[in-house]
Amino acid sequence: MLYFYQPEISNGIHQLVDEEHQHCTKVLRKGAGDEIGIFDGIGGKYKVCLTEVTKKQSTFEIIQSEQIPAKTFYNHIGIAPTKNTERIEWFVEKACELGVDEISFILTSNCERNKLRIDRLEKKAVSALKQSKSGYLTKINELTKFKDFIVNSPDQKKYIAVVEDNLPYLGAILKANTNTCILIGPEGDFSPDEVQMAVGQGFVKTSLGKSTLRTETAGIVAANFVNLMNLY
């Protein structure tokens, strides 16, 4: 079944509009009487039937609904944006498909980009929701200064991936069923001052392995480590 995104369905909004409507009716040629799926991004999964299709919207009625159970862990990745926009978008798409719950972009001293199109990244998250059928939309946060992020980071298991010898391997120290926050630095890594600052705020230095990874690759590796730990 083909799925679409309507976050207000539980509030009685039973229409697809804008891009979701266009994709449903213009690209996929769905019309009145056709059945489609809807995700609301917070675990709601619906089977609906289109009742009316106009130029501006598709109206539907709910046939069946269910609530997808939430995971027993929360995976938050804070990552420095890459200079190349396509690499950022690739990371967001794949991280969302892997079930990362929240992505924050952090402005570090070695960061190569200080502006982001969050609206474009949010669209990638919606696309990944429909692709993965996880039921939960990844939260995408605006670019935040490194210091502000680590000071305001919630109380949870916190890690900072650093290129340094003799650090514990992330896959060996993660705990199952635990909320985690993992920091991924830019191509030039975090500065020594940033690492020290993070450690002072409760972050544990960790390694992602012997290979030196690109930023977006490191983010995906970290995301998958959390999934493997939780057999997700």
PDB file of N, CA and C in Angstrom, residues 130-210:
ATOM      1  N   LYS A 130       7.713   7.655   5.107  1.00  0.00           N
ATOM      2  CA  LYS A 130       6.856   6.883   4.200  1.00  0.00           C
ATOM      3  C   LYS A 130       7.596   5.677   3.633  1.00  0.00           C
ATOM      4  N   GLN A 131       8.906   5.822   3.429  1.00  0.00           N
ATOM      5  CA  GLN A 131       9.707   4.727   2.900  1.00  0.00           C
ATOM      6  C   GLN A 131       9.890   3.626   3.938  1.00  0.00           C
ATOM      7  N   SER A 132      10.256   4.010   5.160  1.00  0.00           N
ATOM      8  CA  SER A 132      10.561   3.030   6.208  1.00  0.00           C
ATOM      9  C   SER A 132       9.316   2.457   6.872  1.00  0.00           C
ATOM     10  N   LYS A 133       8.220   3.222   6.816  1.00  0.00           N
ATOM     11  CA  LYS A 133       6.953   2.833   7.465  1.00  0.00           C
ATOM     12  C   LYS A 133       7.135   2.641   8.972  1.00  0.00           C
ATOM     13  N   SER A 134       8.026   3.429   9.559  1.00  0.00           N
ATOM     14  CA  SER A 134       8.267   3.344  11.000  1.00  0.00           C
ATOM     15  C   SER A 134       7.109   3.901  11.814  1.00  0.00           C
ATOM     16  N   GLY A 135       6.380   4.843  11.221  1.00  0.00           N
ATOM     17  CA  GLY A 135       5.248   5.470  11.908  1.00  0.00           C
ATOM     18  C   GLY A 135       5.605   6.730  12.658  1.00  0.00           C
ATOM     19  N   TYR A 136       6.898   6.980  12.870  1.00  0.00           N
ATOM     20  CA  TYR A 136       7.322   8.132  13.671  1.00  0.00           C
ATOM     21  C   TYR A 136       8.239   9.046  12.840  1.00  0.00           C
ATOM     22  N   LEU A 137       7.880  10.320  12.798  1.00  0.00           N
ATOM     23  CA  LEU A 137       8.650  11.301  12.031  1.00  0.00           C
ATOM     24  C   LEU A 137       9.836  11.802  12.841  1.00  0.00           C
ATOM     25  N   THR A 138      11.016  11.786  12.236  1.00  0.00           N
ATOM     26  CA  THR A 138      12.221  12.292  12.890  1.00  0.00           C
ATOM     27  C   THR A 138      12.133  13.801  13.074  1.00  0.00           C
ATOM     28  N   LYS A 139      12.496  14.270  14.256  1.00  0.00           N
ATOM     29  CA  LYS A 139      12.512  15.699  14.536  1.00  0.00           C
ATOM     30  C   LYS A 139      13.816  16.297  14.013  1.00  0.00           C
ATOM     31  N   ILE A 140      13.715  17.353  13.205  1.00  0.00           N
ATOM     32  CA  ILE A 140      14.887  18.027  12.641  1.00  0.00           C
ATOM     33  C   ILE A 140      15.010  19.408  13.282  1.00  0.00           C
ATOM     34  N   ASN A 141      16.145  19.664  13.938  1.00  0.00           N
ATOM     35  CA  ASN A 141      16.339  20.937  14.645  1.00  0.00           C
ATOM     36  C   ASN A 141      17.212  21.906  13.858  1.00  0.00           C
ATOM     37  N   GLU A 142      17.000  23.173  14.119  1.00  0.00           N
ATOM     38  CA  GLU A 142      17.778  24.239  13.488  1.00  0.00           C
ATOM     39  C   GLU A 142      19.247  24.158  13.925  1.00  0.00           C
ATOM     40  N   LEU A 143      20.106  24.794  13.125  1.00  0.00           N
ATOM     41  CA  LEU A 143      21.534  24.860  13.438  1.00  0.00           C
ATOM     42  C   LEU A 143      21.737  25.599  14.760  1.00  0.00           C
ATOM     43  N   THR A 144      22.508  24.975  15.653  1.00  0.00           N
ATOM     44  CA  THR A 144      22.714  25.510  16.998  1.00  0.00           C
ATOM     45  C   THR A 144      24.214  25.591  17.303  1.00  0.00           C
ATOM     46  N   LYS A 145      24.628  26.611  18.008  1.00  0.00           N
ATOM     47  CA  LYS A 145      26.022  26.713  18.415  1.00  0.00           C
ATOM     48  C   LYS A 145      26.386  25.540  19.326  1.00  0.00           C
ATOM     49  N   PHE A 146      27.603  25.044  19.144  1.00  0.00           N
ATOM     50  CA  PHE A 146      28.060  23.866  19.883  1.00  0.00           C
ATOM     51  C   PHE A 146      27.875  24.030  21.392  1.00  0.00           C
ATOM     52  N   LYS A 147      28.319  25.149  21.937  1.00  0.00           N
ATOM     53  CA  LYS A 147      28.228  25.360  23.379  1.00  0.00           C
ATOM     54  C   LYS A 147      26.784  25.333  23.852  1.00  0.00           C
ATOM     55  N   ASP A 148      25.907  25.994  23.114  1.00  0.00           N
ATOM     56  CA  ASP A 148      24.496  26.017  23.498  1.00  0.00           C
ATOM     57  C   ASP A 148      23.904  24.611  23.479  1.00  0.00           C
ATOM     58  N   PHE A 149      24.303  23.822  22.500  1.00  0.00           N
ATOM     59  CA  PHE A 149      23.753  22.472  22.384  1.00  0.00           C
ATOM     60  C   PHE A 149      24.161  21.602  23.566  1.00  0.00           C
ATOM     61  N   ILE A 150      25.444  21.569  23.884  1.00  0.00           N
ATOM     62  CA  ILE A 150      25.883  20.650  24.939  1.00  0.00           C
ATOM     63  C   ILE A 150      25.394  21.092  26.324  1.00  0.00           C
ATOM     64  N   VAL A 151      25.253  22.392  26.515  1.00  0.00           N
ATOM     65  CA  VAL A 151      24.755  22.883  27.813  1.00  0.00           C
ATOM     66  C   VAL A 151      23.291  22.524  27.996  1.00  0.00           C
ATOM     67  N   ASN A 152      22.516  22.567  26.923  1.00  0.00           N
ATOM     68  CA  ASN A 152      21.081  22.306  27.008  1.00  0.00           C
ATOM     69  C   ASN A 152      20.698  20.874  26.676  1.00  0.00           C
ATOM     70  N   SER A 153      21.694  20.027  26.446  1.00  0.00           N
ATOM     71  CA  SER A 153      21.406  18.634  26.117  1.00  0.00           C
ATOM     72  C   SER A 153      20.763  17.950  27.314  1.00  0.00           C
ATOM     73  N   PRO A 154      19.658  17.220  27.105  1.00  0.00           N
ATOM     74  CA  PRO A 154      18.956  16.586  28.219  1.00  0.00           C
ATOM     75  C   PRO A 154      19.805  15.531  28.919  1.00  0.00           C
ATOM     76  N   ASP A 155      19.401  15.188  30.112  1.00  0.00           N
ATOM     77  CA  ASP A 155      20.121  14.205  30.924  1.00  0.00           C
ATOM     78  C   ASP A 155      19.878  12.816  30.350  1.00  0.00           C
ATOM     79  N   GLN A 156      20.884  12.251  29.697  1.00  0.00           N
ATOM     80  CA  GLN A 156      20.785  10.937  29.075  1.00  0.00           C
ATOM     81  C   GLN A 156      22.200  10.420  28.878  1.00  0.00           C
ATOM     82  N   LYS A 157      22.348   9.251  28.259  1.00  0.00           N
ATOM     83  CA  LYS A 157      23.674   8.756  27.927  1.00  0.00           C
ATOM     84  C   LYS A 157      24.206   9.583  26.762  1.00  0.00           C
ATOM     85  N   LYS A 158      25.335  10.261  26.979  1.00  0.00           N
ATOM     86  CA  LYS A 158      25.834  11.215  25.998  1.00  0.00           C
ATOM     87  C   LYS A 158      27.249  10.840  25.567  1.00  0.00           C
ATOM     88  N   TYR A 159      27.469  10.835  24.255  1.00  0.00           N
ATOM     89  CA  TYR A 159      28.757  10.436  23.702  1.00  0.00           C
ATOM     90  C   TYR A 159      29.226  11.456  22.667  1.00  0.00           C
ATOM     91  N   ILE A 160      30.541  11.601  22.552  1.00  0.00           N
ATOM     92  CA  ILE A 160      31.119  12.454  21.522  1.00  0.00           C
ATOM     93  C   ILE A 160      32.155  11.627  20.768  1.00  0.00           C
ATOM     94  N   ALA A 161      31.937  11.438  19.467  1.00  0.00           N
ATOM     95  CA  ALA A 161      32.851  10.652  18.641  1.00  0.00           C
ATOM     96  C   ALA A 161      34.063  11.503  18.290  1.00  0.00           C
ATOM     97  N   VAL A 162      35.246  10.988  18.637  1.00  0.00           N
ATOM     98  CA  VAL A 162      36.486  11.749  18.462  1.00  0.00           C
ATOM     99  C   VAL A 162      37.528  10.879  17.764  1.00  0.00           C
ATOM    100  N   VAL A 163      38.319  11.483  16.887  1.00  0.00           N
ATOM    101  CA  VAL A 163      39.434  10.775  16.255  1.00  0.00           C
ATOM    102  C   VAL A 163      40.626  10.859  17.197  1.00  0.00           C
ATOM    103  N   GLU A 164      40.807   9.812  17.975  1.00  0.00           N
ATOM    104  CA  GLU A 164      41.842   9.798  19.021  1.00  0.00           C
ATOM    105  C   GLU A 164      42.144   8.344  19.364  1.00  0.00           C
ATOM    106  N   ASP A 165      43.381   8.056  19.693  1.00  0.00           N
ATOM    107  CA  ASP A 165      43.774   6.686  20.020  1.00  0.00           C
ATOM    108  C   ASP A 165      43.240   6.258  21.390  1.00  0.00           C
ATOM    109  N   ASN A 166      43.050   4.931  21.529  1.00  0.00           N
ATOM    110  CA  ASN A 166      42.743   4.289  22.807  1.00  0.00           C
ATOM    111  C   ASN A 166      41.434   4.751  23.447  1.00  0.00           C
ATOM    112  N   LEU A 167      40.466   5.067  22.612  1.00  0.00           N
ATOM    113  CA  LEU A 167      39.138   5.406  23.137  1.00  0.00           C
ATOM    114  C   LEU A 167      38.245   4.174  23.098  1.00  0.00           C
ATOM    115  N   PRO A 168      37.269   4.087  24.002  1.00  0.00           N
ATOM    116  CA  PRO A 168      36.340   2.948  23.962  1.00  0.00           C
ATOM    117  C   PRO A 168      35.493   2.970  22.699  1.00  0.00           C
ATOM    118  N   TYR A 169      35.261   1.807  22.147  1.00  0.00           N
ATOM    119  CA  TYR A 169      34.477   1.649  20.930  1.00  0.00           C
ATOM    120  C   TYR A 169      33.001   1.876  21.248  1.00  0.00           C
ATOM    121  N   LEU A 170      32.350   2.723  20.443  1.00  0.00           N
ATOM    122  CA  LEU A 170      30.957   3.059  20.729  1.00  0.00           C
ATOM    123  C   LEU A 170      30.078   1.819  20.829  1.00  0.00           C
ATOM    124  N   GLY A 171      30.283   0.880  19.928  1.00  0.00           N
ATOM    125  CA  GLY A 171      29.469  -0.330  19.942  1.00  0.00           C
ATOM    126  C   GLY A 171      29.625  -1.152  21.208  1.00  0.00           C
ATOM    127  N   ALA A 172      30.743  -0.941  21.940  1.00  0.00           N
ATOM    128  CA  ALA A 172      30.998  -1.726  23.151  1.00  0.00           C
ATOM    129  C   ALA A 172      30.459  -1.071  24.413  1.00  0.00           C
ATOM    130  N   ILE A 173      30.138   0.227  24.354  1.00  0.00           N
ATOM    131  CA  ILE A 173      29.716   0.913  25.583  1.00  0.00           C
ATOM    132  C   ILE A 173      28.264   1.376  25.561  1.00  0.00           C
ATOM    133  N   LEU A 174      27.606   1.243  24.411  1.00  0.00           N
ATOM    134  CA  LEU A 174      26.185   1.597  24.366  1.00  0.00           C
ATOM    135  C   LEU A 174      25.363   0.651  25.237  1.00  0.00           C
ATOM    136  N   LYS A 175      24.287   1.165  25.781  1.00  0.00           N
ATOM    137  CA  LYS A 175      23.378   0.374  26.607  1.00  0.00           C
ATOM    138  C   LYS A 175      22.024   0.257  25.911  1.00  0.00           C
ATOM    139  N   ALA A 176      21.431  -0.924  25.958  1.00  0.00           N
ATOM    140  CA  ALA A 176      20.122  -1.145  25.340  1.00  0.00           C
ATOM    141  C   ALA A 176      19.032  -0.416  26.119  1.00  0.00           C
ATOM    142  N   ASN A 177      17.946  -0.104  25.430  1.00  0.00           N
ATOM    143  CA  ASN A 177      16.773   0.521  26.038  1.00  0.00           C
ATOM    144  C   ASN A 177      17.129   1.802  26.794  1.00  0.00           C
ATOM    145  N   THR A 178      18.016   2.573  26.204  1.00  0.00           N
ATOM    146  CA  THR A 178      18.518   3.792  26.837  1.00  0.00           C
ATOM    147  C   THR A 178      18.442   4.957  25.858  1.00  0.00           C
ATOM    148  N   ASN A 179      18.063   6.117  26.352  1.00  0.00           N
ATOM    149  CA  ASN A 179      18.067   7.321  25.520  1.00  0.00           C
ATOM    150  C   ASN A 179      19.507   7.789  25.334  1.00  0.00           C
ATOM    151  N   THR A 180      19.910   7.995  24.081  1.00  0.00           N
ATOM    152  CA  THR A 180      21.288   8.377  23.807  1.00  0.00           C
ATOM    153  C   THR A 180      21.361   9.654  22.981  1.00  0.00           C
ATOM    154  N   CYS A 181      22.449  10.368  23.165  1.00  0.00           N
ATOM    155  CA  CYS A 181      22.768  11.539  22.336  1.00  0.00           C
ATOM    156  C   CYS A 181      24.218  11.368  21.894  1.00  0.00           C
ATOM    157  N   ILE A 182      24.441  11.348  20.592  1.00  0.00           N
ATOM    158  CA  ILE A 182      25.775  11.123  20.045  1.00  0.00           C
ATOM    159  C   ILE A 182      26.184  12.318  19.195  1.00  0.00           C
ATOM    160  N   LEU A 183      27.343  12.883  19.484  1.00  0.00           N
ATOM    161  CA  LEU A 183      27.853  14.033  18.734  1.00  0.00           C
ATOM    162  C   LEU A 183      28.821  13.574  17.648  1.00  0.00           C
ATOM    163  N   ILE A 184      28.605  14.071  16.438  1.00  0.00           N
ATOM    164  CA  ILE A 184      29.463  13.769  15.293  1.00  0.00           C
ATOM    165  C   ILE A 184      30.047  15.080  14.778  1.00  0.00           C
ATOM    166  N   GLY A 185      31.368  15.144  14.674  1.00  0.00           N
ATOM    167  CA  GLY A 185      32.023  16.395  14.302  1.00  0.00           C
ATOM    168  C   GLY A 185      32.184  16.600  12.811  1.00  0.00           C
ATOM    169  N   PRO A 186      32.764  17.736  12.414  1.00  0.00           N
ATOM    170  CA  PRO A 186      33.006  18.062  11.001  1.00  0.00           C
ATOM    171  C   PRO A 186      34.207  17.296  10.472  1.00  0.00           C
ATOM    172  N   GLU A 187      34.538  17.510   9.206  1.00  0.00           N
ATOM    173  CA  GLU A 187      35.668  16.810   8.590  1.00  0.00           C
ATOM    174  C   GLU A 187      36.977  17.054   9.355  1.00  0.00           C
ATOM    175  N   GLY A 188      37.137  18.228   9.929  1.00  0.00           N
ATOM    176  CA  GLY A 188      38.343  18.527  10.690  1.00  0.00           C
ATOM    177  C   GLY A 188      38.257  18.135  12.152  1.00  0.00           C
ATOM    178  N   ASP A 189      37.219  17.411  12.519  1.00  0.00           N
ATOM    179  CA  ASP A 189      36.967  16.945  13.879  1.00  0.00           C
ATOM    180  C   ASP A 189      36.648  18.120  14.818  1.00  0.00           C
ATOM    181  N   PHE A 190      36.255  17.776  16.020  1.00  0.00           N
ATOM    182  CA  PHE A 190      36.034  18.790  17.048  1.00  0.00           C
ATOM    183  C   PHE A 190      37.378  19.373  17.479  1.00  0.00           C
ATOM    184  N   SER A 191      37.362  20.603  17.919  1.00  0.00           N
ATOM    185  CA  SER A 191      38.587  21.188  18.464  1.00  0.00           C
ATOM    186  C   SER A 191      38.817  20.624  19.865  1.00  0.00           C
ATOM    187  N   PRO A 192      40.080  20.652  20.365  1.00  0.00           N
ATOM    188  CA  PRO A 192      40.348  20.176  21.730  1.00  0.00           C
ATOM    189  C   PRO A 192      39.489  20.886  22.778  1.00  0.00           C
ATOM    190  N   ASP A 193      39.263  22.187  22.588  1.00  0.00           N
ATOM    191  CA  ASP A 193      38.437  22.938  23.540  1.00  0.00           C
ATOM    192  C   ASP A 193      36.993  22.429  23.531  1.00  0.00           C
ATOM    193  N   GLU A 194      36.479  22.102  22.346  1.00  0.00           N
ATOM    194  CA  GLU A 194      35.106  21.604  22.248  1.00  0.00           C
ATOM    195  C   GLU A 194      34.979  20.241  22.915  1.00  0.00           C
ATOM    196  N   VAL A 195      35.976  19.395  22.714  1.00  0.00           N
ATOM    197  CA  VAL A 195      35.948  18.070  23.345  1.00  0.00           C
ATOM    198  C   VAL A 195      35.967  18.210  24.858  1.00  0.00           C
ATOM    199  N   GLN A 196      36.839  19.069  25.348  1.00  0.00           N
ATOM    200  CA  GLN A 196      36.937  19.290  26.789  1.00  0.00           C
ATOM    201  C   GLN A 196      35.633  19.856  27.343  1.00  0.00           C
ATOM    202  N   MET A 197      35.027  20.767  26.602  1.00  0.00           N
ATOM    203  CA  MET A 197      33.772  21.368  27.019  1.00  0.00           C
ATOM    204  C   MET A 197      32.662  20.306  27.093  1.00  0.00           C
ATOM    205  N   ALA A 198      32.620  19.431  26.094  1.00  0.00           N
ATOM    206  CA  ALA A 198      31.602  18.380  26.061  1.00  0.00           C
ATOM    207  C   ALA A 198      31.788  17.402  27.213  1.00  0.00           C
ATOM    208  N   VAL A 199      33.025  17.019  27.460  1.00  0.00           N
ATOM    209  CA  VAL A 199      33.305  16.099  28.572  1.00  0.00           C
ATOM    210  C   VAL A 199      32.872  16.728  29.894  1.00  0.00           C
ATOM    211  N   GLY A 200      33.069  18.024  30.015  1.00  0.00           N
ATOM    212  CA  GLY A 200      32.645  18.725  31.223  1.00  0.00           C
ATOM    213  C   GLY A 200      31.139  18.736  31.414  1.00  0.00           C
ATOM    214  N   GLN A 201      30.407  18.525  30.307  1.00  0.00           N
ATOM    215  CA  GLN A 201      28.941  18.479  30.374  1.00  0.00           C
ATOM    216  C   GLN A 201      28.415  17.046  30.390  1.00  0.00           C
ATOM    217  N   GLY A 202      29.302  16.081  30.637  1.00  0.00           N
ATOM    218  CA  GLY A 202      28.859  14.702  30.801  1.00  0.00           C
ATOM    219  C   GLY A 202      28.947  13.817  29.575  1.00  0.00           C
ATOM    220  N   PHE A 203      29.524  14.327  28.477  1.00  0.00           N
ATOM    221  CA  PHE A 203      29.687  13.501  27.282  1.00  0.00           C
ATOM    222  C   PHE A 203      30.917  12.605  27.445  1.00  0.00           C
ATOM    223  N   VAL A 204      30.808  11.376  26.962  1.00  0.00           N
ATOM    224  CA  VAL A 204      31.897  10.408  27.038  1.00  0.00           C
ATOM    225  C   VAL A 204      32.577  10.315  25.675  1.00  0.00           C
ATOM    226  N   LYS A 205      33.890  10.452  25.659  1.00  0.00           N
ATOM    227  CA  LYS A 205      34.622  10.331  24.397  1.00  0.00           C
ATOM    228  C   LYS A 205      34.582   8.880  23.915  1.00  0.00           C
ATOM    229  N   THR A 206      34.377   8.705  22.614  1.00  0.00           N
ATOM    230  CA  THR A 206      34.267   7.359  22.073  1.00  0.00           C
ATOM    231  C   THR A 206      34.801   7.315  20.657  1.00  0.00           C
ATOM    232  N   SER A 207      35.076   6.109  20.168  1.00  0.00           N
ATOM    233  CA  SER A 207      35.587   5.898  18.819  1.00  0.00           C
ATOM    234  C   SER A 207      34.552   5.148  17.979  1.00  0.00           C
ATOM    235  N   LEU A 208      34.520   5.471  16.685  1.00  0.00           N
ATOM    236  CA  LEU A 208      33.648   4.751  15.751  1.00  0.00           C
ATOM    237  C   LEU A 208      34.427   3.695  14.962  1.00  0.00           C
ATOM    238  N   GLY A 209      35.676   3.471  15.328  1.00  0.00           N
ATOM    239  CA  GLY A 209      36.485   2.463  14.654  1.00  0.00           C
ATOM    240  C   GLY A 209      37.805   3.021  14.151  1.00  0.00           C
ATOM    241  N   LYS A 210      38.597   2.162  13.521  1.00  0.00           N
ATOM    242  CA  LYS A 210      39.936   2.543  13.068  1.00  0.00           C
ATOM    243  C   LYS A 210      39.919   3.447  11.838  1.00  0.00           C
TER     244      LYS A 210
END
